[in-house]
Amino acid sequence: MSLETIFRELQSIFSDQLEIERKAIEALQNASFQDYKPGKHTSLPKELVNVMREEQAHEICKSILKAELDWCPPKTSTDKLYIEHSKRKAHVEILGPNGLIKSDMVRIGLYGMLSQSEYGIRTHPAEEIYIALAGVSYWKRGNDKYKILLPGERSYHPSLMPHSSKTENKAFMSVYVWIGNLSTDNYLYKGLPID
C-alpha cells in the first residue's frame, strides 16, 4: 500500500467544518511525493494491529496496516519523563517538518497507544486535533474530566490548552493534525494528571 493512497484516504476522514481540518485536507492534496523514498519499516505492536482489524475500526486502518511505515515512540520532547511515558506508544509523522513528506504548513501523523497507558498533561503553541481511527481512548481537556473517544470522534485542543490522554483495556489508533506554530521548542510535558 502506498503512502499516496493513505494521503488520499485521509482526506475523507477530515471535515470541512473546522479550519484545522480544511487545512489538513489542503495539505494532503498539495503534498508532493517527488522526493519521497520509502525508509525503514518497523512493525506495529500486535495489540494495535488487533484493534485496527476490529469491525468498529475506520476503513483506513486496512490501508495503514498494509503500508510499510517506521513506527516508533514519538520524539516531541527530550524530557526524561516524556520519553519514559512514550515507550508504549507508536507514531509516524507522515506530513510535516519531520514527516515522510515535508511541509511547513501542518504536521499530520498517525499515533497509537497500547492498553493501560497514559500520555500526561502537555501544552504546545500549535492548534491540534486528534481523530480516533480504532480502539478506545480517554481524553482530558483543560480542567474537564476524561471523556471517552471512539472511532470517528475528535478531541480538539486550541493553542496552549493543557490536555492528556489514556487507555484502559484497549489500545487505540488515531490521526492528528497540528497547525499554526509547528515548532516543538515550547512543547511542555507536565506528567500524569492528579485526579
mmCIF file of C-alpha atoms in Angstrom:
data_model
loop_
_atom_site.group_PDB
_atom_site.id
_atom_site.type_symbol
_atom_site.label_atom_id
_atom_site.label_comp_id
_atom_site.label_asym_id
_atom_site.label_seq_id
_atom_site.Cartn_x
_atom_site.Cartn_y
_atom_site.Cartn_z
ATOM 1 C CA MET A 1 0.000 0.000 0.000
ATOM 2 C CA SER A 2 1.436 3.352 -0.968
ATOM 3 C CA LEU A 3 1.756 6.437 1.165
ATOM 4 C CA GLU A 4 -0.091 8.313 -1.589
ATOM 5 C CA THR A 5 -3.109 6.037 -1.055
ATOM 6 C CA ILE A 6 -3.101 6.817 2.662
ATOM 7 C CA PHE A 7 -2.931 10.558 1.923
ATOM 8 C CA ARG A 8 -5.905 10.216 -0.433
ATOM 9 C CA GLU A 9 -7.949 8.173 2.057
ATOM 10 C CA LEU A 10 -7.142 10.511 4.961
ATOM 11 C CA GLN A 11 -8.786 13.386 3.095
ATOM 12 C CA SER A 12 -12.171 11.705 3.561
ATOM 13 C CA ILE A 13 -11.690 11.484 7.332
ATOM 14 C CA PHE A 14 -11.410 15.232 7.786
ATOM 15 C CA SER A 15 -14.435 17.521 7.774
ATOM 16 C CA ASP A 16 -14.634 20.899 6.087
ATOM 17 C CA GLN A 17 -16.465 22.265 9.153
ATOM 18 C CA LEU A 18 -13.300 23.176 11.083
ATOM 19 C CA GLU A 19 -10.431 25.291 9.768
ATOM 20 C CA ILE A 20 -7.827 22.864 11.128
ATOM 21 C CA GLU A 21 -9.399 20.019 9.164
ATOM 22 C CA ARG A 22 -9.769 22.109 5.995
ATOM 23 C CA LYS A 23 -6.054 22.923 6.216
ATOM 24 C CA ALA A 24 -5.277 19.229 6.668
ATOM 25 C CA ILE A 25 -7.245 18.338 3.530
ATOM 26 C CA GLU A 26 -5.500 21.084 1.559
ATOM 27 C CA ALA A 27 -2.051 19.991 2.762
ATOM 28 C CA LEU A 28 -2.755 16.348 1.889
ATOM 29 C CA GLN A 29 -3.982 17.353 -1.581
ATOM 30 C CA ASN A 30 -0.910 19.518 -2.227
ATOM 31 C CA ALA A 31 1.680 17.066 -0.892
ATOM 32 C CA SER A 32 4.499 16.277 -3.316
ATOM 33 C CA PHE A 33 5.848 12.727 -3.425
ATOM 34 C CA GLN A 34 8.606 13.630 -5.892
ATOM 35 C CA ASP A 35 11.437 13.340 -3.339
ATOM 36 C CA TYR A 36 9.853 10.599 -1.208
ATOM 37 C CA LYS A 37 11.897 7.462 -0.720
ATOM 38 C CA PRO A 38 10.438 4.707 1.473
ATOM 39 C CA GLY A 39 12.628 4.199 4.510
ATOM 40 C CA LYS A 40 12.950 1.753 7.330
ATOM 41 C CA HIS A 41 9.949 -0.421 8.220
ATOM 42 C CA THR A 42 9.150 -1.114 11.876
ATOM 43 C CA SER A 43 6.027 -3.153 12.587
ATOM 44 C CA LEU A 44 3.209 -2.047 14.847
ATOM 45 C CA PRO A 45 2.759 -3.920 18.134
ATOM 46 C CA LYS A 46 0.261 -6.796 17.767
ATOM 47 C CA GLU A 47 -2.166 -5.161 20.197
ATOM 48 C CA LEU A 48 -2.513 -2.129 17.902
ATOM 49 C CA VAL A 49 -2.845 -4.340 14.828
ATOM 50 C CA ASN A 50 -5.683 -6.217 16.545
ATOM 51 C CA VAL A 51 -7.776 -3.105 17.349
ATOM 52 C CA MET A 52 -7.200 -1.808 13.824
ATOM 53 C CA ARG A 53 -8.718 -5.037 12.459
ATOM 54 C CA GLU A 54 -11.871 -4.786 14.575
ATOM 55 C CA GLU A 55 -15.216 -4.156 12.896
ATOM 56 C CA GLN A 56 -15.569 -0.732 14.582
ATOM 57 C CA ALA A 57 -12.219 0.489 13.214
ATOM 58 C CA HIS A 58 -12.242 3.089 10.464
ATOM 59 C CA GLU A 59 -11.802 1.623 6.977
ATOM 60 C CA ILE A 60 -8.470 3.440 6.520
ATOM 61 C CA CYS A 61 -6.913 1.155 9.142
ATOM 62 C CA LYS A 62 -6.719 -1.586 6.482
ATOM 63 C CA SER A 63 -4.561 0.658 4.293
ATOM 64 C CA ILE A 64 -2.407 1.797 7.210
ATOM 65 C CA LEU A 65 -1.738 -1.825 8.174
ATOM 66 C CA LYS A 66 -0.585 -2.617 4.622
ATOM 67 C CA ALA A 67 1.821 0.333 4.496
ATOM 68 C CA GLU A 68 5.450 -0.170 5.441
ATOM 69 C CA LEU A 69 5.971 2.615 7.971
ATOM 70 C CA ASP A 70 8.607 3.178 10.633
ATOM 71 C CA TRP A 71 6.522 3.039 13.816
ATOM 72 C CA CYS A 72 8.351 4.261 16.909
ATOM 73 C CA PRO A 73 7.618 6.193 20.112
ATOM 74 C CA PRO A 74 7.068 9.918 19.488
ATOM 75 C CA LYS A 75 10.079 12.207 19.905
ATOM 76 C CA THR A 76 8.336 15.515 20.512
ATOM 77 C CA SER A 77 10.308 16.202 23.699
ATOM 78 C CA THR A 78 13.664 15.297 25.237
ATOM 79 C CA ASP A 79 12.141 15.425 28.740
ATOM 80 C CA LYS A 80 13.071 12.176 30.568
ATOM 81 C CA LEU A 81 9.553 11.657 31.929
ATOM 82 C CA TYR A 82 8.081 12.204 28.456
ATOM 83 C CA ILE A 83 10.478 9.623 26.990
ATOM 84 C CA GLU A 84 9.559 7.111 29.704
ATOM 85 C CA HIS A 85 5.823 7.660 29.156
ATOM 86 C CA SER A 86 6.244 7.321 25.362
ATOM 87 C CA LYS A 87 7.517 3.741 25.421
ATOM 88 C CA ARG A 88 4.004 2.283 24.988
ATOM 89 C CA LYS A 89 3.166 4.461 22.000
ATOM 90 C CA ALA A 90 3.565 4.111 18.233
ATOM 91 C CA HIS A 91 3.894 7.135 15.984
ATOM 92 C CA VAL A 92 4.842 8.232 12.494
ATOM 93 C CA GLU A 93 4.679 11.806 11.193
ATOM 94 C CA ILE A 94 3.575 11.442 7.586
ATOM 95 C CA LEU A 95 3.420 15.136 6.629
ATOM 96 C CA GLY A 96 5.261 17.961 8.358
ATOM 97 C CA PRO A 97 8.668 19.407 9.216
ATOM 98 C CA ASN A 98 9.878 15.926 10.288
ATOM 99 C CA GLY A 99 7.448 13.999 8.111
ATOM 100 C CA LEU A 100 7.922 11.380 5.444
ATOM 101 C CA ILE A 101 6.673 14.147 3.157
ATOM 102 C CA LYS A 102 7.904 17.630 4.087
ATOM 103 C CA SER A 103 5.550 20.502 4.917
ATOM 104 C CA ASP A 104 5.926 23.727 6.856
ATOM 105 C CA MET A 105 2.139 24.274 6.911
ATOM 106 C CA VAL A 106 0.957 21.309 9.032
ATOM 107 C CA ARG A 107 2.027 18.273 10.992
ATOM 108 C CA ILE A 108 -0.108 15.216 10.257
ATOM 109 C CA GLY A 109 0.717 11.904 11.863
ATOM 110 C CA LEU A 110 -0.592 8.538 12.915
ATOM 111 C CA TYR A 111 -0.492 7.929 16.639
ATOM 112 C CA GLY A 112 -1.382 4.922 18.763
ATOM 113 C CA MET A 113 -1.189 3.863 22.391
ATOM 114 C CA LEU A 114 -1.180 0.379 23.865
ATOM 115 C CA SER A 115 -3.734 -0.507 26.537
ATOM 116 C CA GLN A 116 -3.128 0.594 30.132
ATOM 117 C CA SER A 117 -1.083 3.609 29.001
ATOM 118 C CA GLU A 118 -1.115 7.314 29.789
ATOM 119 C CA TYR A 119 0.156 10.324 27.896
ATOM 120 C CA GLY A 120 0.268 13.028 30.534
ATOM 121 C CA ILE A 121 -0.595 16.697 30.548
ATOM 122 C CA ARG A 122 1.054 18.653 27.771
ATOM 123 C CA THR A 123 0.779 22.028 26.101
ATOM 124 C CA HIS A 124 2.131 23.387 22.848
ATOM 125 C CA PRO A 125 1.618 26.505 20.727
ATOM 126 C CA ALA A 126 0.160 24.523 17.805
ATOM 127 C CA GLU A 127 -3.589 24.091 17.464
ATOM 128 C CA GLU A 128 -4.297 20.344 17.402
ATOM 129 C CA ILE A 129 -6.969 17.768 16.680
ATOM 130 C CA TYR A 130 -6.962 14.005 17.110
ATOM 131 C CA ILE A 131 -9.449 11.812 15.246
ATOM 132 C CA ALA A 132 -9.816 8.285 16.595
ATOM 133 C CA LEU A 133 -9.472 5.538 13.989
ATOM 134 C CA ALA A 134 -9.618 2.387 16.130
ATOM 135 C CA GLY A 135 -9.907 1.194 19.716
ATOM 136 C CA VAL A 136 -10.851 3.254 22.763
ATOM 137 C CA SER A 137 -9.128 6.196 24.430
ATOM 138 C CA TYR A 138 -9.974 8.802 27.060
ATOM 139 C CA TRP A 139 -9.126 12.489 26.731
ATOM 140 C CA LYS A 140 -8.845 15.264 29.297
ATOM 141 C CA ARG A 141 -9.070 18.852 28.030
ATOM 142 C CA GLY A 142 -8.191 21.697 30.391
ATOM 143 C CA ASN A 143 -9.833 21.092 33.775
ATOM 144 C CA ASP A 144 -12.514 18.767 32.391
ATOM 145 C CA LYS A 145 -12.733 15.127 33.409
ATOM 146 C CA TYR A 146 -11.618 12.404 30.998
ATOM 147 C CA LYS A 147 -14.117 11.668 28.208
ATOM 148 C CA ILE A 148 -14.224 8.569 26.040
ATOM 149 C CA LEU A 149 -13.165 8.838 22.390
ATOM 150 C CA LEU A 150 -14.349 6.170 19.938
ATOM 151 C CA PRO A 151 -13.545 5.686 16.225
ATOM 152 C CA GLY A 152 -14.649 8.716 14.208
ATOM 153 C CA GLU A 153 -14.746 11.030 17.238
ATOM 154 C CA ARG A 154 -12.473 14.019 17.783
ATOM 155 C CA SER A 155 -10.515 15.670 20.564
ATOM 156 C CA TYR A 156 -9.718 19.296 19.691
ATOM 157 C CA HIS A 157 -7.076 21.335 21.543
ATOM 158 C CA PRO A 158 -6.702 25.080 20.909
ATOM 159 C CA SER A 159 -3.205 26.514 21.190
ATOM 160 C CA LEU A 160 -1.711 26.040 24.687
ATOM 161 C CA MET A 161 -4.723 24.126 26.075
ATOM 162 C CA PRO A 162 -3.481 21.548 28.616
ATOM 163 C CA HIS A 163 -4.608 18.073 27.568
ATOM 164 C CA SER A 164 -3.829 14.434 28.302
ATOM 165 C CA SER A 165 -4.941 11.019 27.105
ATOM 166 C CA LYS A 166 -5.037 7.466 28.359
ATOM 167 C CA THR A 167 -6.192 3.983 27.509
ATOM 168 C CA GLU A 168 -7.682 1.323 29.718
ATOM 169 C CA ASN A 169 -8.472 -2.188 28.436
ATOM 170 C CA LYS A 170 -7.960 -1.441 24.735
ATOM 171 C CA ALA A 171 -5.295 0.137 22.591
ATOM 172 C CA PHE A 172 -6.198 2.936 20.189
ATOM 173 C CA MET A 173 -5.027 4.404 16.876
ATOM 174 C CA SER A 174 -5.614 7.946 15.634
ATOM 175 C CA VAL A 175 -4.622 10.589 13.135
ATOM 176 C CA TYR A 176 -3.602 14.016 14.438
ATOM 177 C CA VAL A 177 -3.105 17.438 12.891
ATOM 178 C CA TRP A 178 -1.114 20.430 14.118
ATOM 179 C CA ILE A 179 -1.463 23.871 12.530
ATOM 180 C CA GLY A 180 -0.057 27.273 13.471
ATOM 181 C CA ASN A 181 3.272 27.233 15.310
ATOM 182 C CA LEU A 182 4.629 23.783 14.394
ATOM 183 C CA SER A 183 7.819 24.118 16.424
ATOM 184 C CA THR A 184 8.276 21.760 19.365
ATOM 185 C CA ASP A 185 10.597 24.231 21.146
ATOM 186 C CA ASN A 186 7.791 25.317 23.506
ATOM 187 C CA TYR A 187 6.225 21.878 23.939
ATOM 188 C CA LEU A 188 5.809 21.270 27.686
ATOM 189 C CA TYR A 189 5.194 17.860 29.235
ATOM 190 C CA LYS A 190 3.938 18.066 32.815
ATOM 191 C CA GLY A 191 3.462 14.381 33.634
ATOM 192 C CA LEU A 192 0.365 12.496 34.685
ATOM 193 C CA PRO A 193 -2.662 14.419 35.963
ATOM 194 C CA ILE A 194 -3.720 14.092 39.584
ATOM 195 C CA ASP A 195 -7.367 13.016 39.539
#
